[in-house]
Amino acid sequence: MNQKLQTRAFERVAPILKPGERPVTATRAMVGRFSASRLGTAVAQGLIQAAAGATGAALARTKKQFVVLTDQRLIFLPQTFLGGPGTGVLGEVPREHVELAEAKMGLVSLLRLAFGGTGDGVSLTFPRVDKKNAEELAAALAPVPTA
């Protein structure tokens, strides 16, 4: 993704960051239900089923979003018509409650994020052009191996 877009996303969340909180990565993504497939989310952008949990369903209402990962939380912003980060926060989840449940990289990449073992979460899909961003987000969310 364009470095300018990531910088702009960091600027958008700067006023709401807690003292000492720092942004790690930001990317645009299609947000869908936790159980959505890569093809299903890419093809059926406008269809939302209420089967997802409360947080996931609320976030999935706006499909095209900007996701900003900080060292303390995951923040969801709207995406502008031109693909940049919009103003306002659609939702946020504390980092300790976000778990990378699945990562599939390909022409359309998919990350499934579970929220705190509640059965709630979202799926993020990325077109081929944003595959690198999907890989960066997956790496940042991957569990740290314990010795």
PDB file of C-alpha atoms in Angstrom:
ATOM      1  CA  MET A   1       0.000   0.000   0.000  1.00  0.00           C
ATOM      2  CA  ASN A   2       1.040   3.526  -0.540  1.00  0.00           C
ATOM      3  CA  GLN A   3       3.096   4.735   2.431  1.00  0.00           C
ATOM      4  CA  LYS A   4       1.168   8.017   2.278  1.00  0.00           C
ATOM      5  CA  LEU A   5      -2.099   6.192   3.045  1.00  0.00           C
ATOM      6  CA  GLN A   6      -0.603   4.452   6.057  1.00  0.00           C
ATOM      7  CA  THR A   7       0.814   7.742   7.329  1.00  0.00           C
ATOM      8  CA  ARG A   8      -2.585   9.395   6.833  1.00  0.00           C
ATOM      9  CA  ALA A   9      -4.262   6.583   8.789  1.00  0.00           C
ATOM     10  CA  PHE A  10      -1.772   7.057  11.634  1.00  0.00           C
ATOM     11  CA  GLU A  11      -2.568  10.792  11.594  1.00  0.00           C
ATOM     12  CA  ARG A  12      -6.326  10.070  11.738  1.00  0.00           C
ATOM     13  CA  VAL A  13      -5.980   7.981  14.904  1.00  0.00           C
ATOM     14  CA  ALA A  14      -3.335  10.174  16.581  1.00  0.00           C
ATOM     15  CA  PRO A  15      -5.888  12.291  18.516  1.00  0.00           C
ATOM     16  CA  ILE A  16      -7.486   9.206  20.097  1.00  0.00           C
ATOM     17  CA  LEU A  17      -4.305   7.346  21.036  1.00  0.00           C
ATOM     18  CA  LYS A  18      -3.673   6.771  24.715  1.00  0.00           C
ATOM     19  CA  PRO A  19      -0.447   8.070  26.294  1.00  0.00           C
ATOM     20  CA  GLY A  20       2.393   5.812  25.180  1.00  0.00           C
ATOM     21  CA  GLU A  21       0.287   4.019  22.547  1.00  0.00           C
ATOM     22  CA  ARG A  22       1.904   3.783  19.132  1.00  0.00           C
ATOM     23  CA  PRO A  23       0.588   2.637  15.762  1.00  0.00           C
ATOM     24  CA  VAL A  24       2.153  -0.518  14.318  1.00  0.00           C
ATOM     25  CA  THR A  25       0.558  -0.958  10.887  1.00  0.00           C
ATOM     26  CA  ALA A  26      -2.468   0.185   8.899  1.00  0.00           C
ATOM     27  CA  THR A  27      -4.177  -1.163   5.807  1.00  0.00           C
ATOM     28  CA  ARG A  28      -7.398  -1.006   3.885  1.00  0.00           C
ATOM     29  CA  ALA A  29      -9.550  -4.130   3.927  1.00  0.00           C
ATOM     30  CA  MET A  30     -12.984  -5.501   3.163  1.00  0.00           C
ATOM     31  CA  VAL A  31     -14.567  -6.358   6.509  1.00  0.00           C
ATOM     32  CA  GLY A  32     -17.063  -9.191   6.678  1.00  0.00           C
ATOM     33  CA  ARG A  33     -18.541 -11.751   9.010  1.00  0.00           C
ATOM     34  CA  PHE A  34     -16.076 -13.999  10.819  1.00  0.00           C
ATOM     35  CA  SER A  35     -17.362 -17.007   8.878  1.00  0.00           C
ATOM     36  CA  ALA A  36     -17.194 -15.324   5.447  1.00  0.00           C
ATOM     37  CA  SER A  37     -15.117 -16.937   2.720  1.00  0.00           C
ATOM     38  CA  ARG A  38     -12.591 -15.131   0.545  1.00  0.00           C
ATOM     39  CA  LEU A  39     -14.749 -15.402  -2.553  1.00  0.00           C
ATOM     40  CA  GLY A  40     -17.979 -14.809  -0.653  1.00  0.00           C
ATOM     41  CA  THR A  41     -16.768 -11.550   0.847  1.00  0.00           C
ATOM     42  CA  ALA A  42     -15.241 -10.352  -2.404  1.00  0.00           C
ATOM     43  CA  VAL A  43     -18.357 -11.126  -4.471  1.00  0.00           C
ATOM     44  CA  ALA A  44     -21.135 -10.318  -2.010  1.00  0.00           C
ATOM     45  CA  GLN A  45     -19.839  -7.008  -0.658  1.00  0.00           C
ATOM     46  CA  GLY A  46     -23.277  -5.646   0.151  1.00  0.00           C
ATOM     47  CA  LEU A  47     -24.733  -8.729   1.869  1.00  0.00           C
ATOM     48  CA  ILE A  48     -24.493  -8.880   5.639  1.00  0.00           C
ATOM     49  CA  GLN A  49     -26.060 -11.604   7.738  1.00  0.00           C
ATOM     50  CA  ALA A  50     -26.839 -11.073  11.392  1.00  0.00           C
ATOM     51  CA  ALA A  51     -25.211 -14.369  12.381  1.00  0.00           C
ATOM     52  CA  ALA A  52     -22.012 -12.657  13.538  1.00  0.00           C
ATOM     53  CA  GLY A  53     -21.593 -11.491  17.122  1.00  0.00           C
ATOM     54  CA  ALA A  54     -22.427  -7.964  18.220  1.00  0.00           C
ATOM     55  CA  THR A  55     -18.993  -6.428  17.625  1.00  0.00           C
ATOM     56  CA  GLY A  56     -18.327  -8.297  14.387  1.00  0.00           C
ATOM     57  CA  ALA A  57     -21.790  -7.546  13.011  1.00  0.00           C
ATOM     58  CA  ALA A  58     -21.475  -3.858  13.851  1.00  0.00           C
ATOM     59  CA  LEU A  59     -18.084  -3.624  12.155  1.00  0.00           C
ATOM     60  CA  ALA A  60     -19.246  -5.588   9.111  1.00  0.00           C
ATOM     61  CA  ARG A  61     -21.976  -3.035   8.324  1.00  0.00           C
ATOM     62  CA  THR A  62     -19.423  -0.854   6.556  1.00  0.00           C
ATOM     63  CA  LYS A  63     -17.538  -3.156   4.199  1.00  0.00           C
ATOM     64  CA  LYS A  64     -14.619  -1.047   2.984  1.00  0.00           C
ATOM     65  CA  GLN A  65     -12.584   0.055   5.971  1.00  0.00           C
ATOM     66  CA  PHE A  66      -9.150   1.051   7.113  1.00  0.00           C
ATOM     67  CA  VAL A  67      -7.726  -1.080   9.908  1.00  0.00           C
ATOM     68  CA  VAL A  68      -5.096   0.434  12.194  1.00  0.00           C
ATOM     69  CA  LEU A  69      -3.236  -1.850  14.574  1.00  0.00           C
ATOM     70  CA  THR A  70      -1.546  -0.207  17.540  1.00  0.00           C
ATOM     71  CA  ASP A  71       0.390  -1.812  20.344  1.00  0.00           C
ATOM     72  CA  GLN A  72      -2.787  -1.603  22.496  1.00  0.00           C
ATOM     73  CA  ARG A  73      -5.802  -2.038  20.187  1.00  0.00           C
ATOM     74  CA  LEU A  74      -7.204  -2.631  16.726  1.00  0.00           C
ATOM     75  CA  ILE A  75      -9.050   0.416  15.366  1.00  0.00           C
ATOM     76  CA  PHE A  76     -11.501   0.386  12.446  1.00  0.00           C
ATOM     77  CA  LEU A  77     -11.935   3.555  10.367  1.00  0.00           C
ATOM     78  CA  PRO A  78     -14.217   4.176   7.384  1.00  0.00           C
ATOM     79  CA  GLN A  79     -12.613   4.224   3.958  1.00  0.00           C
ATOM     80  CA  THR A  80     -13.084   7.233   1.695  1.00  0.00           C
ATOM     81  CA  PHE A  81     -14.375   6.994  -1.856  1.00  0.00           C
ATOM     82  CA  LEU A  82     -10.789   7.177  -3.130  1.00  0.00           C
ATOM     83  CA  GLY A  83      -9.583   4.426  -0.768  1.00  0.00           C
ATOM     84  CA  GLY A  84      -7.956   6.495   1.954  1.00  0.00           C
ATOM     85  CA  PRO A  85      -8.684   6.495   5.677  1.00  0.00           C
ATOM     86  CA  GLY A  86     -11.805   8.410   6.605  1.00  0.00           C
ATOM     87  CA  THR A  87     -12.566  10.365   9.755  1.00  0.00           C
ATOM     88  CA  GLY A  88     -14.305   8.910  12.760  1.00  0.00           C
ATOM     89  CA  VAL A  89     -13.917   5.521  14.395  1.00  0.00           C
ATOM     90  CA  LEU A  90     -16.260   2.673  13.465  1.00  0.00           C
ATOM     91  CA  GLY A  91     -15.048   0.452  16.274  1.00  0.00           C
ATOM     92  CA  GLU A  92     -12.081  -0.715  18.274  1.00  0.00           C
ATOM     93  CA  VAL A  93     -11.039  -3.878  20.050  1.00  0.00           C
ATOM     94  CA  PRO A  94      -8.353  -4.115  22.750  1.00  0.00           C
ATOM     95  CA  ARG A  95      -5.256  -5.860  21.377  1.00  0.00           C
ATOM     96  CA  GLU A  96      -5.337  -8.573  24.048  1.00  0.00           C
ATOM     97  CA  HIS A  97      -8.789  -9.615  22.761  1.00  0.00           C
ATOM     98  CA  VAL A  98      -7.724  -9.889  19.098  1.00  0.00           C
ATOM     99  CA  GLU A  99      -6.493 -13.274  17.919  1.00  0.00           C
ATOM    100  CA  LEU A 100      -5.397 -14.231  14.409  1.00  0.00           C
ATOM    101  CA  ALA A 101      -7.552 -17.306  13.841  1.00  0.00           C
ATOM    102  CA  GLU A 102      -6.612 -17.923  10.192  1.00  0.00           C
ATOM    103  CA  ALA A 103      -4.494 -16.446   7.421  1.00  0.00           C
ATOM    104  CA  LYS A 104      -4.788 -17.446   3.751  1.00  0.00           C
ATOM    105  CA  MET A 105      -2.691 -15.588   1.233  1.00  0.00           C
ATOM    106  CA  GLY A 106      -3.437 -15.666  -2.497  1.00  0.00           C
ATOM    107  CA  LEU A 107      -5.030 -13.579  -5.238  1.00  0.00           C
ATOM    108  CA  VAL A 108      -7.559 -12.610  -2.604  1.00  0.00           C
ATOM    109  CA  SER A 109      -5.998 -12.817   0.860  1.00  0.00           C
ATOM    110  CA  LEU A 110      -8.052 -13.523   3.974  1.00  0.00           C
ATOM    111  CA  LEU A 111      -7.425 -12.942   7.657  1.00  0.00           C
ATOM    112  CA  ARG A 112      -9.920 -14.127  10.256  1.00  0.00           C
ATOM    113  CA  LEU A 113      -9.710 -12.244  13.530  1.00  0.00           C
ATOM    114  CA  ALA A 114     -11.393 -13.694  16.626  1.00  0.00           C
ATOM    115  CA  PHE A 115     -12.356 -11.342  19.435  1.00  0.00           C
ATOM    116  CA  GLY A 116     -11.606 -12.723  22.893  1.00  0.00           C
ATOM    117  CA  GLY A 117     -12.849 -16.288  22.466  1.00  0.00           C
ATOM    118  CA  THR A 118     -16.475 -15.140  22.413  1.00  0.00           C
ATOM    119  CA  GLY A 119     -17.209 -16.587  18.985  1.00  0.00           C
ATOM    120  CA  ASP A 120     -17.278 -13.012  17.728  1.00  0.00           C
ATOM    121  CA  GLY A 121     -14.891 -11.614  15.143  1.00  0.00           C
ATOM    122  CA  VAL A 122     -14.462 -10.449  11.575  1.00  0.00           C
ATOM    123  CA  SER A 123     -12.881 -11.600   8.369  1.00  0.00           C
ATOM    124  CA  LEU A 124     -10.671  -9.189   6.469  1.00  0.00           C
ATOM    125  CA  THR A 125     -10.169  -9.717   2.750  1.00  0.00           C
ATOM    126  CA  PHE A 126      -7.504  -8.027   0.684  1.00  0.00           C
ATOM    127  CA  PRO A 127      -7.170  -7.845  -3.117  1.00  0.00           C
ATOM    128  CA  ARG A 128      -3.901  -8.897  -4.730  1.00  0.00           C
ATOM    129  CA  VAL A 129      -2.596  -5.320  -4.676  1.00  0.00           C
ATOM    130  CA  ASP A 130      -2.857  -5.300  -0.851  1.00  0.00           C
ATOM    131  CA  LYS A 131      -1.405  -8.786  -0.253  1.00  0.00           C
ATOM    132  CA  LYS A 132       1.770  -7.349   1.292  1.00  0.00           C
ATOM    133  CA  ASN A 133      -0.350  -5.374   3.763  1.00  0.00           C
ATOM    134  CA  ALA A 134      -2.278  -8.515   4.692  1.00  0.00           C
ATOM    135  CA  GLU A 135       1.011 -10.300   5.354  1.00  0.00           C
ATOM    136  CA  GLU A 136       2.262  -7.413   7.532  1.00  0.00           C
ATOM    137  CA  LEU A 137      -0.952  -7.355   9.567  1.00  0.00           C
ATOM    138  CA  ALA A 138      -0.887 -11.149   9.981  1.00  0.00           C
ATOM    139  CA  ALA A 139       2.750 -11.020  11.135  1.00  0.00           C
ATOM    140  CA  ALA A 140       1.958  -8.254  13.644  1.00  0.00           C
ATOM    141  CA  LEU A 141      -0.990 -10.254  15.041  1.00  0.00           C
ATOM    142  CA  ALA A 142       0.733 -13.651  15.062  1.00  0.00           C
ATOM    143  CA  PRO A 143       1.182 -15.118  18.532  1.00  0.00           C
ATOM    144  CA  VAL A 144       4.624 -14.670  20.012  1.00  0.00           C
ATOM    145  CA  PRO A 145       6.276 -18.077  20.497  1.00  0.00           C
ATOM    146  CA  THR A 146       7.105 -18.864  24.099  1.00  0.00           C
ATOM    147  CA  ALA A 147      10.373 -20.544  25.046  1.00  0.00           C
TER     148      ALA A 147
END
